[in-house]
Every structure is written in structure tokens, then in C-alpha cells.
Short mmCIF file of C-alpha atoms and ligand atoms in Angstrom, two decimals:
data_model
loop_
_atom_site.label_atom_id
_atom_site.label_comp_id
_atom_site.label_asym_id
_atom_site.label_seq_id
_atom_site.Cartn_x
_atom_site.Cartn_y
_atom_site.Cartn_z
CA MET A 108 -8.50 -20.43 -27.39
CA LYS A 109 -6.39 -17.68 -27.56
CA SER A 110 -6.16 -15.65 -30.85
CA TYR A 111 -3.76 -13.96 -32.39
CA ALA A 112 -3.58 -11.62 -35.52
CA TYR A 113 -0.68 -11.04 -37.75
CA LEU A 114 0.47 -9.52 -41.07
CA GLY A 115 -0.60 -12.32 -43.29
CA PRO A 116 -0.99 -14.30 -45.31
CA GLU A 117 1.15 -17.48 -44.60
CA GLY A 118 4.64 -17.11 -44.88
CA THR A 119 5.26 -13.58 -43.84
CA PHE A 120 8.29 -12.58 -41.32
CA THR A 121 5.28 -11.41 -39.15
CA GLU A 122 4.06 -15.30 -39.01
CA ALA A 123 7.92 -16.33 -38.59
CA ALA A 124 7.74 -14.16 -35.45
CA LEU A 125 4.49 -15.53 -33.98
CA GLN A 126 5.83 -18.73 -34.48
CA ARG A 127 8.37 -17.89 -32.05
CA VAL A 128 5.90 -16.79 -29.24
CA PRO A 129 5.77 -19.81 -27.13
CA GLU A 130 2.26 -18.52 -25.32
CA ALA A 131 0.90 -18.56 -29.51
CA ARG A 132 1.85 -22.29 -30.03
CA GLU A 133 -1.80 -23.52 -29.57
CA ALA A 134 -3.22 -20.24 -30.41
CA GLU A 135 -5.42 -19.90 -33.39
CA LYS A 136 -3.86 -17.62 -35.85
CA VAL A 137 -5.79 -14.91 -37.90
CA ALA A 138 -4.11 -13.67 -41.07
CA ALA A 139 -4.51 -9.81 -41.40
CA GLY A 140 -4.22 -7.34 -44.62
CA SER A 141 -1.98 -4.69 -42.94
CA VAL A 142 -0.35 -3.94 -39.43
CA ILE A 143 -3.24 -1.62 -38.84
CA ALA A 144 -6.00 -4.22 -39.65
CA ALA A 145 -4.17 -6.40 -37.10
CA LEU A 146 -3.91 -3.85 -34.07
CA ASN A 147 -7.91 -3.03 -34.56
CA GLN A 148 -8.68 -6.81 -34.62
CA VAL A 149 -6.91 -6.63 -31.19
CA ARG A 150 -8.86 -3.23 -30.27
CA SER A 151 -12.13 -4.52 -31.42
CA GLY A 152 -11.69 -7.72 -29.29
CA ASP A 153 -11.69 -10.00 -32.29
CA VAL A 154 -8.72 -11.55 -31.03
CA GLU A 155 -6.69 -11.29 -27.53
CA ALA A 156 -3.05 -10.27 -29.15
CA ALA A 157 -1.55 -9.16 -32.44
CA VAL A 158 2.11 -9.59 -33.87
CA VAL A 159 3.50 -6.71 -35.77
CA PRO A 160 7.24 -5.52 -37.18
CA ILE A 161 8.41 -2.51 -34.96
CA GLU A 162 12.02 -2.12 -35.77
CA ASN A 163 14.55 -3.16 -38.03
CA SER A 164 18.26 -3.09 -37.44
CA VAL A 165 19.02 -1.59 -41.00
CA GLU A 166 16.15 0.47 -41.47
CA GLY A 167 14.93 1.93 -38.16
CA GLY A 168 11.62 2.15 -36.85
CA VAL A 169 8.50 0.92 -38.68
CA SER A 170 6.76 4.12 -38.72
CA ALA A 171 3.31 2.52 -39.49
CA THR A 172 3.25 0.29 -36.30
CA LEU A 173 4.96 3.37 -33.95
CA ASP A 174 2.43 5.51 -35.23
CA GLU A 175 -0.61 3.54 -35.06
CA ILE A 176 0.08 2.15 -31.21
CA ALA A 177 1.33 5.68 -30.18
CA ASN A 178 -2.02 7.71 -31.40
CA GLY A 179 -4.95 5.13 -31.60
CA GLU A 180 -6.85 3.77 -28.77
CA GLU A 181 -4.57 2.50 -26.19
CA LEU A 182 -2.93 -1.15 -26.46
CA TYR A 183 0.38 -2.42 -24.52
CA ILE A 184 3.32 -4.37 -25.73
CA VAL A 185 3.44 -7.46 -23.82
CA GLY A 186 6.32 -9.26 -25.74
CA GLU A 187 8.99 -9.22 -28.27
CA VAL A 188 10.76 -11.43 -30.95
CA LEU A 189 13.56 -11.15 -32.96
CA VAL A 190 13.65 -12.40 -36.38
CA PRO A 191 16.93 -12.92 -38.76
CA ILE A 192 15.60 -11.58 -42.07
CA SER A 193 17.11 -12.72 -45.55
CA PHE A 194 15.27 -12.43 -49.00
CA MET A 195 14.86 -14.44 -52.32
CA LEU A 196 13.84 -13.11 -55.61
CA VAL A 197 11.33 -15.70 -56.93
CA GLY A 198 9.33 -15.88 -60.51
CA ARG A 199 6.38 -17.16 -62.12
CA PRO A 200 6.16 -20.83 -61.94
CA ASP A 201 4.92 -21.01 -65.76
CA ARG A 202 7.61 -18.99 -67.73
CA PRO A 203 11.24 -19.46 -67.26
CA GLN A 204 13.01 -15.89 -66.75
CA GLN A 205 16.20 -14.11 -67.00
CA LEU A 206 16.86 -11.40 -64.43
CA ASP A 207 17.17 -8.74 -67.47
CA GLN A 208 13.89 -9.57 -68.61
CA LEU A 209 12.13 -8.33 -65.28
CA ARG A 210 9.95 -5.43 -65.48
CA SER A 211 8.31 -5.26 -62.10
CA VAL A 212 8.81 -6.66 -58.86
CA ALA A 213 6.26 -6.90 -56.09
CA THR A 214 7.14 -7.12 -52.39
CA HIS A 215 6.54 -5.12 -49.34
CA THR A 216 8.21 -1.71 -48.80
CA HIS A 217 10.36 -2.78 -45.82
CA ALA A 218 11.76 -5.63 -47.93
CA TRP A 219 12.19 -3.27 -50.72
CA ALA A 220 14.32 -1.00 -48.81
CA GLN A 221 16.30 -3.64 -47.88
CA VAL A 222 17.34 -4.89 -51.24
CA ARG A 223 17.53 -1.71 -53.10
CA GLY A 224 21.12 -1.74 -53.74
CA TRP A 225 21.14 -5.23 -54.97
CA ALA A 226 17.88 -4.24 -57.32
CA GLN A 227 20.00 -1.36 -58.40
CA THR A 228 22.80 -3.38 -59.90
CA HIS A 229 21.32 -6.39 -60.90
CA ILE A 230 17.74 -5.92 -62.29
CA PRO A 231 18.30 -1.68 -62.85
CA ASP A 232 15.18 -1.60 -65.48
CA ALA A 233 13.01 -3.65 -63.13
CA GLU A 234 10.09 -1.40 -61.13
CA PHE A 235 9.04 -1.79 -57.53
CA ALA A 236 5.57 -2.79 -57.19
CA GLN A 237 3.97 -2.48 -53.63
CA ALA A 238 2.49 -5.52 -52.06
CA SER A 239 0.71 -5.83 -48.28
CA SER A 240 3.15 -8.07 -47.43
CA THR A 241 6.17 -10.39 -48.82
CA ALA A 242 4.08 -13.74 -48.89
CA ALA A 243 0.85 -11.65 -50.76
CA GLY A 244 3.33 -10.37 -53.52
CA ALA A 245 4.89 -14.31 -53.56
CA ARG A 246 1.85 -15.61 -53.79
CA GLY A 247 0.53 -13.54 -56.09
CA LEU A 248 2.64 -15.00 -58.92
CA LEU A 249 0.68 -18.34 -58.61
CA ASP A 250 -2.47 -16.21 -60.20
CA ASP A 251 -2.51 -15.72 -64.04
CA ALA A 252 -4.20 -12.66 -63.77
CA THR A 253 -1.29 -11.13 -61.67
CA THR A 254 1.09 -8.56 -63.76
CA TYR A 255 4.28 -8.30 -62.21
CA ASP A 256 7.17 -10.65 -63.25
CA ALA A 257 8.65 -11.54 -60.02
CA ALA A 258 8.51 -11.06 -55.71
CA VAL A 259 10.94 -10.40 -53.06
CA CYS A 260 10.05 -12.83 -50.08
CA ALA A 261 11.47 -15.10 -47.22
CA PRO A 262 13.31 -18.08 -48.47
CA HIS A 263 11.03 -20.65 -45.98
CA LEU A 264 7.91 -19.13 -48.33
CA ALA A 265 9.68 -19.63 -51.82
CA ARG A 266 10.57 -23.11 -50.96
CA SER A 267 7.24 -24.02 -49.73
CA LEU A 268 5.38 -22.72 -52.71
CA ASP A 269 7.76 -24.18 -54.92
CA LEU A 270 8.20 -21.04 -57.17
CA PRO A 271 11.55 -20.73 -59.32
CA ILE A 272 14.28 -18.94 -57.37
CA LEU A 273 15.83 -16.25 -59.44
CA ALA A 274 18.35 -14.99 -56.82
CA GLU A 275 18.78 -15.70 -53.30
CA GLY A 276 20.89 -13.84 -50.30
CA ILE A 277 19.67 -10.39 -52.07
CA GLU A 278 19.75 -8.49 -48.69
CA ASP A 279 22.05 -5.24 -48.99
CA THR A 280 23.05 -6.06 -45.37
CA THR A 281 23.68 -9.56 -44.29
CA GLY A 282 22.74 -10.25 -40.90
CA ALA A 283 19.72 -7.78 -40.55
CA VAL A 284 17.25 -8.61 -37.67
CA THR A 285 13.87 -7.28 -37.50
CA ARG A 286 12.06 -6.78 -34.05
CA PHE A 287 8.54 -7.90 -33.84
CA VAL A 288 6.02 -7.20 -30.68
CA VAL A 289 3.30 -8.93 -29.42
CA VAL A 290 0.12 -6.09 -28.72
CA ALA A 291 -2.68 -6.66 -26.59
CA ARG A 292 -5.47 -4.63 -24.88
CA PRO A 293 -4.34 -2.57 -21.89
CA GLY A 294 -4.43 -4.87 -18.61
CA ARG A 295 -1.90 -6.43 -16.06
CA LEU A 296 1.93 -6.22 -16.84
CA PRO A 297 3.48 -9.52 -17.58
CA GLU A 298 5.80 -10.33 -14.39
CA ARG A 299 9.28 -8.88 -14.06
CA THR A 300 12.01 -11.09 -15.12
CA GLY A 301 15.30 -9.15 -14.43
CA ALA A 302 15.34 -8.93 -18.13
CA ASP A 303 12.63 -6.54 -19.19
CA LYS A 304 11.98 -3.38 -21.39
CA SER A 305 9.50 -0.91 -21.10
CA SER A 306 7.92 1.34 -24.14
CA LEU A 307 6.46 4.87 -23.60
CA VAL A 308 5.51 7.81 -25.95
CA VAL A 309 5.96 11.65 -24.72
CA PRO A 310 4.42 14.07 -27.10
CA LEU A 311 6.89 16.99 -27.38
CA PRO A 312 5.38 20.21 -26.00
CA GLU A 313 5.76 23.56 -27.42
CA ASP A 314 7.23 26.14 -25.59
CA HIS A 315 9.01 24.20 -23.65
CA PRO A 316 12.88 25.17 -24.04
CA GLY A 317 15.19 22.10 -23.18
CA ALA A 318 12.16 19.32 -22.79
CA LEU A 319 14.71 16.53 -24.56
CA VAL A 320 17.13 17.18 -21.70
CA GLN A 321 14.59 17.10 -18.94
CA ILE A 322 13.12 13.83 -20.30
CA MET A 323 16.90 12.33 -20.43
CA ASN A 324 17.39 13.37 -16.99
CA GLN A 325 14.71 11.39 -15.54
CA PHE A 326 16.42 8.41 -16.71
CA ALA A 327 19.73 9.12 -16.29
CA THR A 328 19.64 10.30 -12.68
CA ARG A 329 18.02 6.86 -12.01
CA GLY A 330 20.42 4.82 -14.15
CA VAL A 331 17.98 3.61 -16.26
CA ASN A 332 19.30 2.69 -19.90
CA LEU A 333 17.50 3.62 -22.90
CA THR A 334 17.63 1.18 -25.65
CA ARG A 335 15.90 3.32 -28.59
CA ILE A 336 14.60 6.96 -29.14
CA GLU A 337 13.17 8.18 -32.01
CA SER A 338 11.19 11.18 -32.91
CA ARG A 339 8.10 11.37 -34.67
CA PRO A 340 5.52 13.88 -36.33
CA THR A 341 2.33 13.36 -34.60
CA GLY A 342 0.38 14.24 -37.70
CA GLU A 343 -1.59 17.34 -36.16
CA TYR A 344 0.49 19.91 -38.19
CA LEU A 345 4.06 20.41 -39.43
CA GLY A 346 6.71 20.62 -36.51
CA LYS A 347 4.95 18.78 -33.66
CA TYR A 348 6.53 15.55 -32.61
CA PHE A 349 6.46 12.99 -29.90
CA PHE A 350 9.26 10.85 -28.84
CA SER A 351 8.82 7.02 -28.69
CA ILE A 352 11.09 5.59 -26.21
CA ASP A 353 12.21 1.91 -25.30
CA LEU A 354 14.29 1.36 -21.71
CA GLU A 355 15.61 -1.26 -20.20
CA GLY A 356 13.45 -1.92 -16.92
CA HIS A 357 10.24 -3.02 -15.99
CA LEU A 358 7.50 -0.36 -14.50
CA GLY A 359 7.32 -2.19 -10.96
CA GLU A 360 11.20 -1.27 -10.62
CA GLU A 361 11.26 1.53 -8.28
CA ARG A 362 13.53 3.51 -10.58
CA VAL A 363 11.44 2.68 -13.57
CA GLY A 364 8.12 4.05 -11.87
CA ALA A 365 9.74 6.84 -10.12
CA ALA A 366 11.55 8.23 -13.66
CA LEU A 367 7.72 7.50 -15.37
CA ALA A 368 6.38 9.28 -12.55
CA ALA A 369 8.32 12.38 -12.74
CA LEU A 370 7.70 12.17 -16.35
CA TYR A 371 4.19 12.38 -16.05
CA ARG A 372 4.53 15.49 -13.63
CA MET A 373 6.33 17.30 -15.87
CA PHE A 374 4.56 16.03 -19.73
CA PRO A 375 1.08 14.50 -18.57
CA GLY A 376 0.60 13.61 -22.08
CA VAL A 377 2.98 10.66 -21.68
CA ARG A 378 1.42 7.18 -23.00
CA PHE A 379 2.81 4.03 -21.18
CA MET A 380 2.88 1.32 -23.67
CA GLY A 381 3.86 -1.72 -21.78
CA SER A 382 6.53 -3.56 -19.89
CA TYR A 383 7.86 -7.01 -21.24
CA PRO A 384 10.35 -9.73 -21.30
CA ARG A 385 13.65 -8.43 -23.37
CA ALA A 386 13.73 -10.86 -26.70
CA GLU A 387 17.90 -10.86 -25.36
CA HIS A 388 17.48 -12.60 -22.07
CA SER A 389 20.81 -11.04 -20.50
CA PRO A 390 19.78 -9.72 -17.46
CA THR A 391 19.61 -5.38 -16.81
CA SER A 392 22.57 -3.98 -15.33
CA ILE A 393 21.35 -1.75 -12.47
CA PRO A 394 23.49 0.67 -10.59
CA ALA A 395 23.74 -0.46 -6.89
CA TYR A 396 22.34 3.35 -6.07
CA THR A 397 19.22 2.44 -7.83
CA THR A 398 17.83 -0.93 -6.99
CA ASP A 399 14.70 -1.44 -5.18
CA ASP A 400 16.80 -2.08 -1.96
CA ALA A 401 18.67 1.18 -2.60
CA TYR A 402 15.48 3.05 -3.00
CA GLN A 403 14.00 1.45 0.32
CA ARG A 404 16.68 2.10 2.13
CA GLY A 405 16.73 5.88 1.39
CA ARG A 406 12.87 5.83 2.11
CA ALA A 407 13.52 4.64 5.71
CA TRP A 408 16.32 6.79 6.13
CA VAL A 409 14.20 9.96 5.41
CA GLN A 410 11.20 8.18 7.49
CA ASN A 411 13.44 7.54 10.44
CA ILE A 412 14.30 11.48 10.58
CA LEU A 413 10.69 12.44 10.12
CA ASP A 414 9.62 10.08 13.03
CA ARG A 415 11.96 11.30 15.94
O1 LIG B 746 5.99 -8.86 -45.63
C1 LIG B 746 6.39 -9.49 -44.63
O2 LIG B 746 6.71 -10.31 -44.75
C2 LIG B 746 6.40 -8.93 -43.06
O3 LIG B 746 6.33 -9.43 -42.20
C3 LIG B 746 6.89 -7.57 -43.05
C4 LIG B 746 8.29 -7.36 -43.37
C5 LIG B 746 8.73 -7.17 -44.19
C6 LIG B 746 10.12 -7.16 -44.59
C7 LIG B 746 10.95 -7.18 -43.46
C8 LIG B 746 10.10 -7.62 -42.16
C9 LIG B 746 8.79 -7.60 -41.81
#
């Protein structure tokens, strides 16, 4: 049986994402204490795949995930899932609490970032206590030894633990969505579906004026649309960055393969991180001059001349 690691314990948003992965329905689900621990379980072969958060519609990229899959031992993204996010504030089961009595609230840093405005207005005196996940924070409230007063977690967990709900819908932006990715050891790419995405990382070369324009040109001339581009520090020293890029298309498409081959010629440090079906299944629109057919016709025309 296949096994999947996820940021646990049970009741995290990541677990909700894992439940939306059709191939994982029958799989063993292994809770990990952090994103890095989940990814390392894939690297070591303890599990076949992991589900981790990668991008939030409000906060942008999840740096811990982006950095870990960009730098560590190679991994491929093989799928993605979108999960709508809403938060509740829950208290300790044993004592009734008023909002103005709360002194500390535990949750995951991404959750806190998305409720900060609400907290500022409604519980200005409460401090943020960092938890390894929203579910870890909420479950801690069941333990007598826990020192914080409340937690921010997913509505489904608040209800299933039967914790007192102190406030609901506390997210600063309604309709926020987090993108999670399914990550596996490098292997055969998922089949092309016509609605695919590919991810890559390009270390920004030093002493190379116009590097970003050159990278962009490879995609622009081949009609490849980018859905995300972020620069992140490599961690080596101040000023050393890499670009993390998502694009619409599959490496098996001529235009995507040609763009990546050109990037590799210019920037050999480029890292391919997978081609996988998009969570939104709308088919990729491809300019007529960059379809596989157009590439083959172009090559046949050249060959015809050479064969004369
Ligand atoms: O802590 C969780 O439940 C997670 O899965 C991480 C997270 C936290 C907040 C929004 C999205 C993901």
C-alpha cells in the first residue's frame, strides 16, 4: 500500500488537502511534525509521497517548502490541490472564557499571518504562541499542562474536538485558498493531460546582466505562460538568489521542452521540479505557432531544405 506523509497531527489543513488527493484514498497517512520532516520521509524512502503547503492566495509562497524542495536532495512535484481556508478561535474545554481574558493564542505561523488583523482588533493583549500546526495548537488545549489560552484552527477540527468556539470566520481575507503539492522522489512524470503545470528553480547567476530578461524571453517566445515567479535567497550569502517558477504546460510538450533546454544551455544550474496536472482543470491555451504540430512542421520544413 502507498503511504503519504503530511503536516500533522490529524485535523490540519494539510490533512484536508491529502483527503482531496484521489490516489491517496486507500493510502496509509503518516503525520509528520514539520514540512521538512514530511519531505525527508519521502527522501529516505519511508513513504512514497508527501503533501505540503506551497502557496497561499493572501501571503504568497510558503518559504519553508519552496526552499526545502529547491535546495535539498531532488524531489518532484507530482500533483497539486487547492483548499479554501477559514479559521476559528477555540478555547480550553474546562473554563469558560471571554475574549478579553485571553493572554496567549497558539497556532501555525501561516494561520496567524491570516488572522493578524482580527487579533489586533479583538484580542489586542493576546500574544502569539507558535505551534507546529493549527491542529497541534488546538489539540494542546486538551492537555492540562498547556500554558496558552486559545488556538486558531480549521472549523472541522474545532467541531470534531468539541472545543468551545470563541469566534468564527476570523480570517482577514474571505475566500483565501492555499495550494498544496504532492511531492515524490524523481521518477517517470505524470502523463500529459492538456491542463498541466511545471515547476523549476533557476539560480540567479552573478555577473550576468539581464539574466531575468533572458529567462523570461525563453518562455515568451514559445508562448509559455507563467503562473508564479518568486525570488528567494539561496541562504549561501547576502545577495545570492534563485528564481522559483511555475508555468503552464508539461515538459513533454515541444515548446516547454525547448524552453527548458534553452534555459539549461544558459544556466546549467537550473533544477526541474516536475510536471503535473493543474488543480484547475481548464485546458492550457497554446498559441497556434507553438503547438507540437507547429514545431514538427517547422522541423520538417528545415529538413526538407537540407535533404535537397
Ligand atoms: O497548520 C496547518 O493546519 C497546516 O496545514 C498549515 C497551514 C496553516 C494555515 C493555512 C494553511 C496551511
